[in-house]
Amino acid sequence: MILVTGGAGFIGTNFVLDWVAKIGEPVLNLDKLTYAGNLENLASLADDARHRFVQGDIGDSALVGRLLAENAVRAVVNFAAESHVDRSIHGPAAFIETNVVGTFGLLEAVRAYWGALPAERKAAFRFLHVSTDEVYGSLDPQAPAFTEQHRYEPNSPYSASKAASDHLVRAYHHTYGLPVLTTNCSNNYGPFHFPEKLIPLMIVNALAGKPLPVYGDGQQIRDWLYVGDHCSAIRRVLEAGGVGEVYNVGGWNEKPNLEIVRTVCALLDEKRPRADGKSYTEQIAYVTDRPGHDRRYAIDARKIERELGWKPAETFDTGIRKTVEWYLANADWVARVQSGAYREWLSKNYSERPAA
Ligand code: NAD
Ligand code: DAU
């Protein structure tokens, strides 16, 4: 059995669903169910013995230690984190608590469990830490994409907390020999993406007739990867990655935010035209920029392709089409995640962001 942490969030949900469908090995899913965790995402596995859910904190070493031992876990995939940059600007404490202190607690429990395993199981054990390209900081327009050798230059409380967790993972390998793997991935998009992040927020706001808030000039560049491709990369690294190695994961899909928003609008114009016949681009509203906003991210994914033969299956055109279709087909899911807490967040983040 594998232990997945944060498996009720956006990427964790996609990973668990794909893992059960494609690999079939049982998954123990440990998630605290913060605002970002949603068990409804995994409703299709409710009667499936291959998925067991436990609500809890990765920083609870006693709980994690018990779960590892009781279930003879052979690998851990750590998705659990606070993940939204804007939230880290409003309230960094939760990011330090989960991403730094929580990862430390998890590593301690895993180290104790792994250290007591018999030799063969000890050698086969893996701890895969899911991280982000944001730890590398911001790129100038002509600079080459981030390789695994790029120095760490995190700029937000979120990326600094993820950088700290990456360093702890590295240190547990270097010092204790824990068999770790780290992946640093670019921006994901796809089904079950919480509508606080750019792409789902634009889809949801467009359909609700609300403004589409573009930070600053909208020319910041992100490197987009369909979530299913991130999941296949993690499976491949878990299966064949070199112990102690880092793999950058990306889609070779650099695009400015404004282009992303316009693409979403064009797809909605085609699939769910506005009643007045105008384009959803009419709803674009330029708002005050994110403080310390990183200008450009880009991932050089040649190492994972060369050494492990991984490549993304989706292009941006196919992935974004699937994504928009998923949101149109899952209006009930969207309505249910827009709870009071979600509305409070929108008011906190966007009322302090007047038109630019
Ligand atoms: P998410 O915010 O959608 O989900 C995070 C999940 O972790 C939630 O289910 C939440 O309940 C759970 N969680 C939070 N704190 C916890 C704790 N202390 N103990 C146990 N569970 C806890 O995040 P996501 O977008 O799915 O990202 C997953 C991971 O991938 C994160 O580590 C993130 O840094 C990384 N990542 C995300 C992206 C992206 O574009 N979304 C890209 C690269 C890397
Ligand atoms: O690069 C990987 C990272 O991608 C992950 O590590 C993070 O967990 C994930 O949240 C994501 O971070 P970003 O900050 O890049 O994602 P977000 O969707 O918040 O924003 C994408 C871009 O869009 C960014 O330049 C900010 C901009 N933006 C975002 C929002 C929410 C807007 O212009 N308007 C908005 O309302």
PDB file of N, CA and C in Angstrom, residues 185-270:
ATOM      1  N   CYS A 185       7.310  20.945 -10.042  1.00  0.00           N
ATOM      2  CA  CYS A 185       6.424  21.032 -11.214  1.00  0.00           C
ATOM      3  C   CYS A 185       5.940  22.463 -11.444  1.00  0.00           C
ATOM      4  N   SER A 186       5.577  22.729 -12.684  1.00  0.00           N
ATOM      5  CA  SER A 186       5.017  24.030 -13.068  1.00  0.00           C
ATOM      6  C   SER A 186       3.516  24.077 -12.763  1.00  0.00           C
ATOM      7  N   ASN A 187       2.841  25.125 -13.228  1.00  0.00           N
ATOM      8  CA  ASN A 187       1.406  25.334 -12.929  1.00  0.00           C
ATOM      9  C   ASN A 187       0.528  24.246 -13.535  1.00  0.00           C
ATOM     10  N   ASN A 188      -0.257  23.617 -12.688  1.00  0.00           N
ATOM     11  CA  ASN A 188      -1.210  22.603 -13.135  1.00  0.00           C
ATOM     12  C   ASN A 188      -2.577  23.229 -13.412  1.00  0.00           C
ATOM     13  N   TYR A 189      -3.365  22.546 -14.240  1.00  0.00           N
ATOM     14  CA  TYR A 189      -4.770  22.914 -14.432  1.00  0.00           C
ATOM     15  C   TYR A 189      -5.520  21.645 -14.797  1.00  0.00           C
ATOM     16  N   GLY A 190      -6.854  21.661 -14.577  1.00  0.00           N
ATOM     17  CA  GLY A 190      -7.652  20.478 -14.905  1.00  0.00           C
ATOM     18  C   GLY A 190      -8.813  20.335 -13.942  1.00  0.00           C
ATOM     19  N   PRO A 191      -9.472  19.161 -13.942  1.00  0.00           N
ATOM     20  CA  PRO A 191     -10.631  18.922 -13.084  1.00  0.00           C
ATOM     21  C   PRO A 191     -10.304  19.052 -11.601  1.00  0.00           C
ATOM     22  N   PHE A 192     -11.289  19.444 -10.812  1.00  0.00           N
ATOM     23  CA  PHE A 192     -11.211  19.548  -9.341  1.00  0.00           C
ATOM     24  C   PHE A 192     -10.275  20.676  -8.864  1.00  0.00           C
ATOM     25  N   HIS A 193      -9.947  21.617  -9.746  1.00  0.00           N
ATOM     26  CA  HIS A 193      -9.058  22.735  -9.359  1.00  0.00           C
ATOM     27  C   HIS A 193      -9.907  23.742  -8.601  1.00  0.00           C
ATOM     28  N   PHE A 194      -9.490  24.081  -7.391  1.00  0.00           N
ATOM     29  CA  PHE A 194     -10.292  24.972  -6.534  1.00  0.00           C
ATOM     30  C   PHE A 194     -10.358  26.372  -7.170  1.00  0.00           C
ATOM     31  N   PRO A 195     -11.555  26.957  -7.256  1.00  0.00           N
ATOM     32  CA  PRO A 195     -11.691  28.202  -8.025  1.00  0.00           C
ATOM     33  C   PRO A 195     -11.185  29.463  -7.325  1.00  0.00           C
ATOM     34  N   GLU A 196     -10.056  29.313  -6.640  1.00  0.00           N
ATOM     35  CA  GLU A 196      -9.308  30.486  -6.156  1.00  0.00           C
ATOM     36  C   GLU A 196      -8.112  30.736  -7.075  1.00  0.00           C
ATOM     37  N   LYS A 197      -7.757  29.711  -7.885  1.00  0.00           N
ATOM     38  CA  LYS A 197      -6.600  29.794  -8.774  1.00  0.00           C
ATOM     39  C   LYS A 197      -7.048  30.305 -10.147  1.00  0.00           C
ATOM     40  N   LEU A 198      -6.086  30.807 -10.951  1.00  0.00           N
ATOM     41  CA  LEU A 198      -6.427  31.584 -12.145  1.00  0.00           C
ATOM     42  C   LEU A 198      -7.463  30.900 -13.065  1.00  0.00           C
ATOM     43  N   ILE A 199      -7.156  29.710 -13.563  1.00  0.00           N
ATOM     44  CA  ILE A 199      -8.006  29.141 -14.617  1.00  0.00           C
ATOM     45  C   ILE A 199      -9.421  28.830 -14.112  1.00  0.00           C
ATOM     46  N   PRO A 200      -9.581  28.098 -12.991  1.00  0.00           N
ATOM     47  CA  PRO A 200     -10.968  27.839 -12.559  1.00  0.00           C
ATOM     48  C   PRO A 200     -11.700  29.110 -12.124  1.00  0.00           C
ATOM     49  N   LEU A 201     -10.962  30.072 -11.554  1.00  0.00           N
ATOM     50  CA  LEU A 201     -11.612  31.337 -11.150  1.00  0.00           C
ATOM     51  C   LEU A 201     -12.185  32.044 -12.378  1.00  0.00           C
ATOM     52  N   MET A 202     -11.420  32.040 -13.475  1.00  0.00           N
ATOM     53  CA  MET A 202     -11.887  32.720 -14.687  1.00  0.00           C
ATOM     54  C   MET A 202     -13.123  32.014 -15.261  1.00  0.00           C
ATOM     55  N   ILE A 203     -13.108  30.685 -15.251  1.00  0.00           N
ATOM     56  CA  ILE A 203     -14.266  29.952 -15.791  1.00  0.00           C
ATOM     57  C   ILE A 203     -15.506  30.258 -14.946  1.00  0.00           C
ATOM     58  N   VAL A 204     -15.335  30.152 -13.634  1.00  0.00           N
ATOM     59  CA  VAL A 204     -16.468  30.304 -12.714  1.00  0.00           C
ATOM     60  C   VAL A 204     -16.999  31.746 -12.736  1.00  0.00           C
ATOM     61  N   ASN A 205     -16.080  32.717 -12.716  1.00  0.00           N
ATOM     62  CA  ASN A 205     -16.524  34.113 -12.753  1.00  0.00           C
ATOM     63  C   ASN A 205     -17.183  34.464 -14.083  1.00  0.00           C
ATOM     64  N   ALA A 206     -16.616  33.976 -15.170  1.00  0.00           N
ATOM     65  CA  ALA A 206     -17.190  34.274 -16.489  1.00  0.00           C
ATOM     66  C   ALA A 206     -18.644  33.794 -16.539  1.00  0.00           C
ATOM     67  N   LEU A 207     -18.868  32.553 -16.126  1.00  0.00           N
ATOM     68  CA  LEU A 207     -20.222  31.982 -16.203  1.00  0.00           C
ATOM     69  C   LEU A 207     -21.197  32.696 -15.269  1.00  0.00           C
ATOM     70  N   ALA A 208     -20.645  33.264 -14.175  1.00  0.00           N
ATOM     71  CA  ALA A 208     -21.511  33.958 -13.215  1.00  0.00           C
ATOM     72  C   ALA A 208     -21.695  35.430 -13.586  1.00  0.00           C
ATOM     73  N   GLY A 209     -21.136  35.862 -14.728  1.00  0.00           N
ATOM     74  CA  GLY A 209     -21.279  37.257 -15.162  1.00  0.00           C
ATOM     75  C   GLY A 209     -20.454  38.226 -14.342  1.00  0.00           C
ATOM     76  N   LYS A 210     -19.424  37.695 -13.645  1.00  0.00           N
ATOM     77  CA  LYS A 210     -18.593  38.557 -12.782  1.00  0.00           C
ATOM     78  C   LYS A 210     -17.332  39.025 -13.518  1.00  0.00           C
ATOM     79  N   PRO A 211     -16.648  40.060 -12.974  1.00  0.00           N
ATOM     80  CA  PRO A 211     -15.392  40.490 -13.588  1.00  0.00           C
ATOM     81  C   PRO A 211     -14.341  39.385 -13.574  1.00  0.00           C
ATOM     82  N   LEU A 212     -13.439  39.417 -14.560  1.00  0.00           N
ATOM     83  CA  LEU A 212     -12.315  38.471 -14.646  1.00  0.00           C
ATOM     84  C   LEU A 212     -11.072  39.245 -14.228  1.00  0.00           C
ATOM     85  N   PRO A 213     -10.665  39.122 -12.947  1.00  0.00           N
ATOM     86  CA  PRO A 213      -9.612  39.995 -12.410  1.00  0.00           C
ATOM     87  C   PRO A 213      -8.211  39.593 -12.856  1.00  0.00           C
ATOM     88  N   VAL A 214      -7.627  40.399 -13.732  1.00  0.00           N
ATOM     89  CA  VAL A 214      -6.267  40.156 -14.221  1.00  0.00           C
ATOM     90  C   VAL A 214      -5.321  41.059 -13.429  1.00  0.00           C
ATOM     91  N   TYR A 215      -4.342  40.437 -12.767  1.00  0.00           N
ATOM     92  CA  TYR A 215      -3.409  41.205 -11.936  1.00  0.00           C
ATOM     93  C   TYR A 215      -2.432  41.984 -12.828  1.00  0.00           C
ATOM     94  N   GLY A 216      -2.247  43.272 -12.499  1.00  0.00           N
ATOM     95  CA  GLY A 216      -1.248  44.081 -13.208  1.00  0.00           C
ATOM     96  C   GLY A 216      -1.542  44.143 -14.695  1.00  0.00           C
ATOM     97  N   ASP A 217      -0.480  43.915 -15.520  1.00  0.00           N
ATOM     98  CA  ASP A 217      -0.670  44.018 -16.971  1.00  0.00           C
ATOM     99  C   ASP A 217      -1.023  42.678 -17.620  1.00  0.00           C
ATOM    100  N   GLY A 218      -1.104  41.618 -16.821  1.00  0.00           N
ATOM    101  CA  GLY A 218      -1.483  40.308 -17.366  1.00  0.00           C
ATOM    102  C   GLY A 218      -0.401  39.666 -18.226  1.00  0.00           C
ATOM    103  N   GLN A 219       0.806  40.218 -18.197  1.00  0.00           N
ATOM    104  CA  GLN A 219       1.878  39.667 -19.048  1.00  0.00           C
ATOM    105  C   GLN A 219       2.819  38.739 -18.276  1.00  0.00           C
ATOM    106  N   GLN A 220       2.444  38.366 -17.060  1.00  0.00           N
ATOM    107  CA  GLN A 220       3.253  37.399 -16.303  1.00  0.00           C
ATOM    108  C   GLN A 220       3.109  36.034 -17.001  1.00  0.00           C
ATOM    109  N   ILE A 221       4.208  35.322 -17.018  1.00  0.00           N
ATOM    110  CA  ILE A 221       4.225  34.046 -17.757  1.00  0.00           C
ATOM    111  C   ILE A 221       4.294  32.859 -16.805  1.00  0.00           C
ATOM    112  N   ARG A 222       3.442  31.879 -17.060  1.00  0.00           N
ATOM    113  CA  ARG A 222       3.472  30.612 -16.331  1.00  0.00           C
ATOM    114  C   ARG A 222       3.615  29.491 -17.368  1.00  0.00           C
ATOM    115  N   ASP A 223       4.044  28.312 -16.913  1.00  0.00           N
ATOM    116  CA  ASP A 223       4.300  27.166 -17.801  1.00  0.00           C
ATOM    117  C   ASP A 223       3.274  26.100 -17.418  1.00  0.00           C
ATOM    118  N   TRP A 224       2.236  25.937 -18.237  1.00  0.00           N
ATOM    119  CA  TRP A 224       1.052  25.171 -17.809  1.00  0.00           C
ATOM    120  C   TRP A 224       1.148  23.701 -18.172  1.00  0.00           C
ATOM    121  N   LEU A 225       0.738  22.855 -17.220  1.00  0.00           N
ATOM    122  CA  LEU A 225       0.756  21.395 -17.428  1.00  0.00           C
ATOM    123  C   LEU A 225      -0.591  20.819 -16.987  1.00  0.00           C
ATOM    124  N   TYR A 226      -1.176  19.997 -17.846  1.00  0.00           N
ATOM    125  CA  TYR A 226      -2.441  19.345 -17.485  1.00  0.00           C
ATOM    126  C   TYR A 226      -2.194  18.410 -16.298  1.00  0.00           C
ATOM    127  N   VAL A 227      -3.109  18.436 -15.328  1.00  0.00           N
ATOM    128  CA  VAL A 227      -2.874  17.718 -14.068  1.00  0.00           C
ATOM    129  C   VAL A 227      -2.641  16.215 -14.277  1.00  0.00           C
ATOM    130  N   GLY A 228      -3.303  15.626 -15.249  1.00  0.00           N
ATOM    131  CA  GLY A 228      -3.116  14.184 -15.507  1.00  0.00           C
ATOM    132  C   GLY A 228      -1.672  13.889 -15.893  1.00  0.00           C
ATOM    133  N   ASP A 229      -1.038  14.846 -16.580  1.00  0.00           N
ATOM    134  CA  ASP A 229       0.370  14.663 -16.955  1.00  0.00           C
ATOM    135  C   ASP A 229       1.281  14.784 -15.743  1.00  0.00           C
ATOM    136  N   HIS A 230       0.938  15.681 -14.807  1.00  0.00           N
ATOM    137  CA  HIS A 230       1.721  15.748 -13.570  1.00  0.00           C
ATOM    138  C   HIS A 230       1.617  14.408 -12.836  1.00  0.00           C
ATOM    139  N   CYS A 231       0.411  13.857 -12.786  1.00  0.00           N
ATOM    140  CA  CYS A 231       0.220  12.567 -12.086  1.00  0.00           C
ATOM    141  C   CYS A 231       1.022  11.460 -12.754  1.00  0.00           C
ATOM    142  N   SER A 232       1.070  11.449 -14.081  1.00  0.00           N
ATOM    143  CA  SER A 232       1.838  10.376 -14.747  1.00  0.00           C
ATOM    144  C   SER A 232       3.334  10.569 -14.486  1.00  0.00           C
ATOM    145  N   ALA A 233       3.776  11.828 -14.372  1.00  0.00           N
ATOM    146  CA  ALA A 233       5.195  12.077 -14.065  1.00  0.00           C
ATOM    147  C   ALA A 233       5.530  11.556 -12.662  1.00  0.00           C
ATOM    148  N   ILE A 234       4.640  11.798 -11.708  1.00  0.00           N
ATOM    149  CA  ILE A 234       4.899  11.346 -10.328  1.00  0.00           C
ATOM    150  C   ILE A 234       4.934   9.810 -10.282  1.00  0.00           C
ATOM    151  N   ARG A 235       4.017   9.183 -10.986  1.00  0.00           N
ATOM    152  CA  ARG A 235       4.021   7.701 -11.004  1.00  0.00           C
ATOM    153  C   ARG A 235       5.345   7.190 -11.569  1.00  0.00           C
ATOM    154  N   ARG A 236       5.812   7.842 -12.627  1.00  0.00           N
ATOM    155  CA  ARG A 236       7.052   7.398 -13.274  1.00  0.00           C
ATOM    156  C   ARG A 236       8.266   7.610 -12.357  1.00  0.00           C
ATOM    157  N   VAL A 237       8.300   8.758 -11.672  1.00  0.00           N
ATOM    158  CA  VAL A 237       9.430   9.035 -10.771  1.00  0.00           C
ATOM    159  C   VAL A 237       9.407   8.039  -9.612  1.00  0.00           C
ATOM    160  N   LEU A 238       8.213   7.761  -9.103  1.00  0.00           N
ATOM    161  CA  LEU A 238       8.094   6.804  -7.994  1.00  0.00           C
ATOM    162  C   LEU A 238       8.587   5.422  -8.431  1.00  0.00           C
ATOM    163  N   GLU A 239       8.289   5.085  -9.666  1.00  0.00           N
ATOM    164  CA  GLU A 239       8.631   3.756 -10.179  1.00  0.00           C
ATOM    165  C   GLU A 239      10.127   3.634 -10.493  1.00  0.00           C
ATOM    166  N   ALA A 240      10.709   4.686 -11.065  1.00  0.00           N
ATOM    167  CA  ALA A 240      12.053   4.517 -11.637  1.00  0.00           C
ATOM    168  C   ALA A 240      13.038   5.633 -11.301  1.00  0.00           C
ATOM    169  N   GLY A 241      12.601   6.625 -10.527  1.00  0.00           N
ATOM    170  CA  GLY A 241      13.490   7.757 -10.222  1.00  0.00           C
ATOM    171  C   GLY A 241      14.684   7.328  -9.383  1.00  0.00           C
ATOM    172  N   GLY A 242      15.803   8.042  -9.570  1.00  0.00           N
ATOM    173  CA  GLY A 242      17.008   7.747  -8.786  1.00  0.00           C
ATOM    174  C   GLY A 242      16.874   8.298  -7.377  1.00  0.00           C
ATOM    175  N   VAL A 243      17.229   7.484  -6.383  1.00  0.00           N
ATOM    176  CA  VAL A 243      17.115   7.914  -4.984  1.00  0.00           C
ATOM    177  C   VAL A 243      17.938   9.185  -4.749  1.00  0.00           C
ATOM    178  N   GLY A 244      17.305  10.170  -4.098  1.00  0.00           N
ATOM    179  CA  GLY A 244      17.982  11.445  -3.822  1.00  0.00           C
ATOM    180  C   GLY A 244      17.916  12.434  -4.983  1.00  0.00           C
ATOM    181  N   GLU A 245      17.321  12.011  -6.108  1.00  0.00           N
ATOM    182  CA  GLU A 245      17.302  12.878  -7.296  1.00  0.00           C
ATOM    183  C   GLU A 245      16.116  13.847  -7.279  1.00  0.00           C
ATOM    184  N   VAL A 246      16.303  14.932  -8.016  1.00  0.00           N
ATOM    185  CA  VAL A 246      15.251  15.939  -8.222  1.00  0.00           C
ATOM    186  C   VAL A 246      14.874  15.901  -9.693  1.00  0.00           C
ATOM    187  N   TYR A 247      13.563  15.966  -9.981  1.00  0.00           N
ATOM    188  CA  TYR A 247      13.102  16.007 -11.371  1.00  0.00           C
ATOM    189  C   TYR A 247      12.188  17.208 -11.572  1.00  0.00           C
ATOM    190  N   ASN A 248      12.527  18.069 -12.530  1.00  0.00           N
ATOM    191  CA  ASN A 248      11.642  19.159 -12.902  1.00  0.00           C
ATOM    192  C   ASN A 248      10.588  18.632 -13.876  1.00  0.00           C
ATOM    193  N   VAL A 249       9.343  19.031 -13.650  1.00  0.00           N
ATOM    194  CA  VAL A 249       8.221  18.537 -14.461  1.00  0.00           C
ATOM    195  C   VAL A 249       7.491  19.745 -15.047  1.00  0.00           C
ATOM    196  N   GLY A 250       7.334  19.757 -16.367  1.00  0.00           N
ATOM    197  CA  GLY A 250       6.640  20.885 -16.989  1.00  0.00           C
ATOM    198  C   GLY A 250       6.111  20.511 -18.353  1.00  0.00           C
ATOM    199  N   GLY A 251       5.314  21.422 -18.908  1.00  0.00           N
ATOM    200  CA  GLY A 251       4.620  21.098 -20.154  1.00  0.00           C
ATOM    201  C   GLY A 251       5.161  21.799 -21.383  1.00  0.00           C
ATOM    202  N   TRP A 252       6.294  22.515 -21.265  1.00  0.00           N
ATOM    203  CA  TRP A 252       6.822  23.300 -22.389  1.00  0.00           C
ATOM    204  C   TRP A 252       5.711  24.198 -22.931  1.00  0.00           C
ATOM    205  N   ASN A 253       4.992  24.833 -22.052  1.00  0.00           N
ATOM    206  CA  ASN A 253       3.789  25.587 -22.414  1.00  0.00           C
ATOM    207  C   ASN A 253       3.790  26.950 -21.752  1.00  0.00           C
ATOM    208  N   GLU A 254       4.748  27.766 -22.087  1.00  0.00           N
ATOM    209  CA  GLU A 254       4.810  29.107 -21.476  1.00  0.00           C
ATOM    210  C   GLU A 254       3.776  30.013 -22.112  1.00  0.00           C
ATOM    211  N   LYS A 255       2.943  30.631 -21.260  1.00  0.00           N
ATOM    212  CA  LYS A 255       1.925  31.543 -21.791  1.00  0.00           C
ATOM    213  C   LYS A 255       1.683  32.691 -20.824  1.00  0.00           C
ATOM    214  N   PRO A 256       1.505  33.920 -21.368  1.00  0.00           N
ATOM    215  CA  PRO A 256       1.135  35.044 -20.484  1.00  0.00           C
ATOM    216  C   PRO A 256      -0.296  34.867 -19.974  1.00  0.00           C
ATOM    217  N   ASN A 257      -0.533  35.363 -18.764  1.00  0.00           N
ATOM    218  CA  ASN A 257      -1.852  35.178 -18.147  1.00  0.00           C
ATOM    219  C   ASN A 257      -2.992  35.676 -19.026  1.00  0.00           C
ATOM    220  N   LEU A 258      -2.768  36.832 -19.669  1.00  0.00           N
ATOM    221  CA  LEU A 258      -3.853  37.395 -20.481  1.00  0.00           C
ATOM    222  C   LEU A 258      -4.251  36.437 -21.606  1.00  0.00           C
ATOM    223  N   GLU A 259      -3.256  35.757 -22.165  1.00  0.00           N
ATOM    224  CA  GLU A 259      -3.569  34.793 -23.235  1.00  0.00           C
ATOM    225  C   GLU A 259      -4.395  33.632 -22.673  1.00  0.00           C
ATOM    226  N   ILE A 260      -4.082  33.222 -21.452  1.00  0.00           N
ATOM    227  CA  ILE A 260      -4.839  32.139 -20.811  1.00  0.00           C
ATOM    228  C   ILE A 260      -6.297  32.581 -20.637  1.00  0.00           C
ATOM    229  N   VAL A 261      -6.468  33.798 -20.140  1.00  0.00           N
ATOM    230  CA  VAL A 261      -7.826  34.290 -19.881  1.00  0.00           C
ATOM    231  C   VAL A 261      -8.594  34.399 -21.192  1.00  0.00           C
ATOM    232  N   ARG A 262      -7.938  34.890 -22.229  1.00  0.00           N
ATOM    233  CA  ARG A 262      -8.606  35.024 -23.533  1.00  0.00           C
ATOM    234  C   ARG A 262      -8.967  33.659 -24.121  1.00  0.00           C
ATOM    235  N   THR A 263      -8.108  32.671 -23.894  1.00  0.00           N
ATOM    236  CA  THR A 263      -8.402  31.317 -24.397  1.00  0.00           C
ATOM    237  C   THR A 263      -9.624  30.738 -23.682  1.00  0.00           C
ATOM    238  N   VAL A 264      -9.674  30.935 -22.361  1.00  0.00           N
ATOM    239  CA  VAL A 264     -10.834  30.449 -21.596  1.00  0.00           C
ATOM    240  C   VAL A 264     -12.107  31.136 -22.122  1.00  0.00           C
ATOM    241  N   CYS A 265     -12.020  32.446 -22.350  1.00  0.00           N
ATOM    242  CA  CYS A 265     -13.188  33.184 -22.847  1.00  0.00           C
ATOM    243  C   CYS A 265     -13.628  32.641 -24.212  1.00  0.00           C
ATOM    244  N   ALA A 266     -12.645  32.391 -25.092  1.00  0.00           N
ATOM    245  CA  ALA A 266     -12.988  31.910 -26.441  1.00  0.00           C
ATOM    246  C   ALA A 266     -13.688  30.555 -26.372  1.00  0.00           C
ATOM    247  N   LEU A 267     -13.220  29.680 -25.475  1.00  0.00           N
ATOM    248  CA  LEU A 267     -13.854  28.358 -25.352  1.00  0.00           C
ATOM    249  C   LEU A 267     -15.278  28.494 -24.804  1.00  0.00           C
ATOM    250  N   LEU A 268     -15.445  29.390 -23.841  1.00  0.00           N
ATOM    251  CA  LEU A 268     -16.796  29.591 -23.298  1.00  0.00           C
ATOM    252  C   LEU A 268     -17.699  30.253 -24.347  1.00  0.00           C
ATOM    253  N   ASP A 269     -17.142  31.164 -25.152  1.00  0.00           N
ATOM    254  CA  ASP A 269     -17.943  31.782 -26.232  1.00  0.00           C
ATOM    255  C   ASP A 269     -18.484  30.693 -27.163  1.00  0.00           C
ATOM    256  N   GLU A 270     -17.627  29.674 -27.384  1.00  0.00           N
ATOM    257  CA  GLU A 270     -18.023  28.593 -28.294  1.00  0.00           C
ATOM    258  C   GLU A 270     -19.036  27.652 -27.640  1.00  0.00           C
TER     259      GLU A 270
END
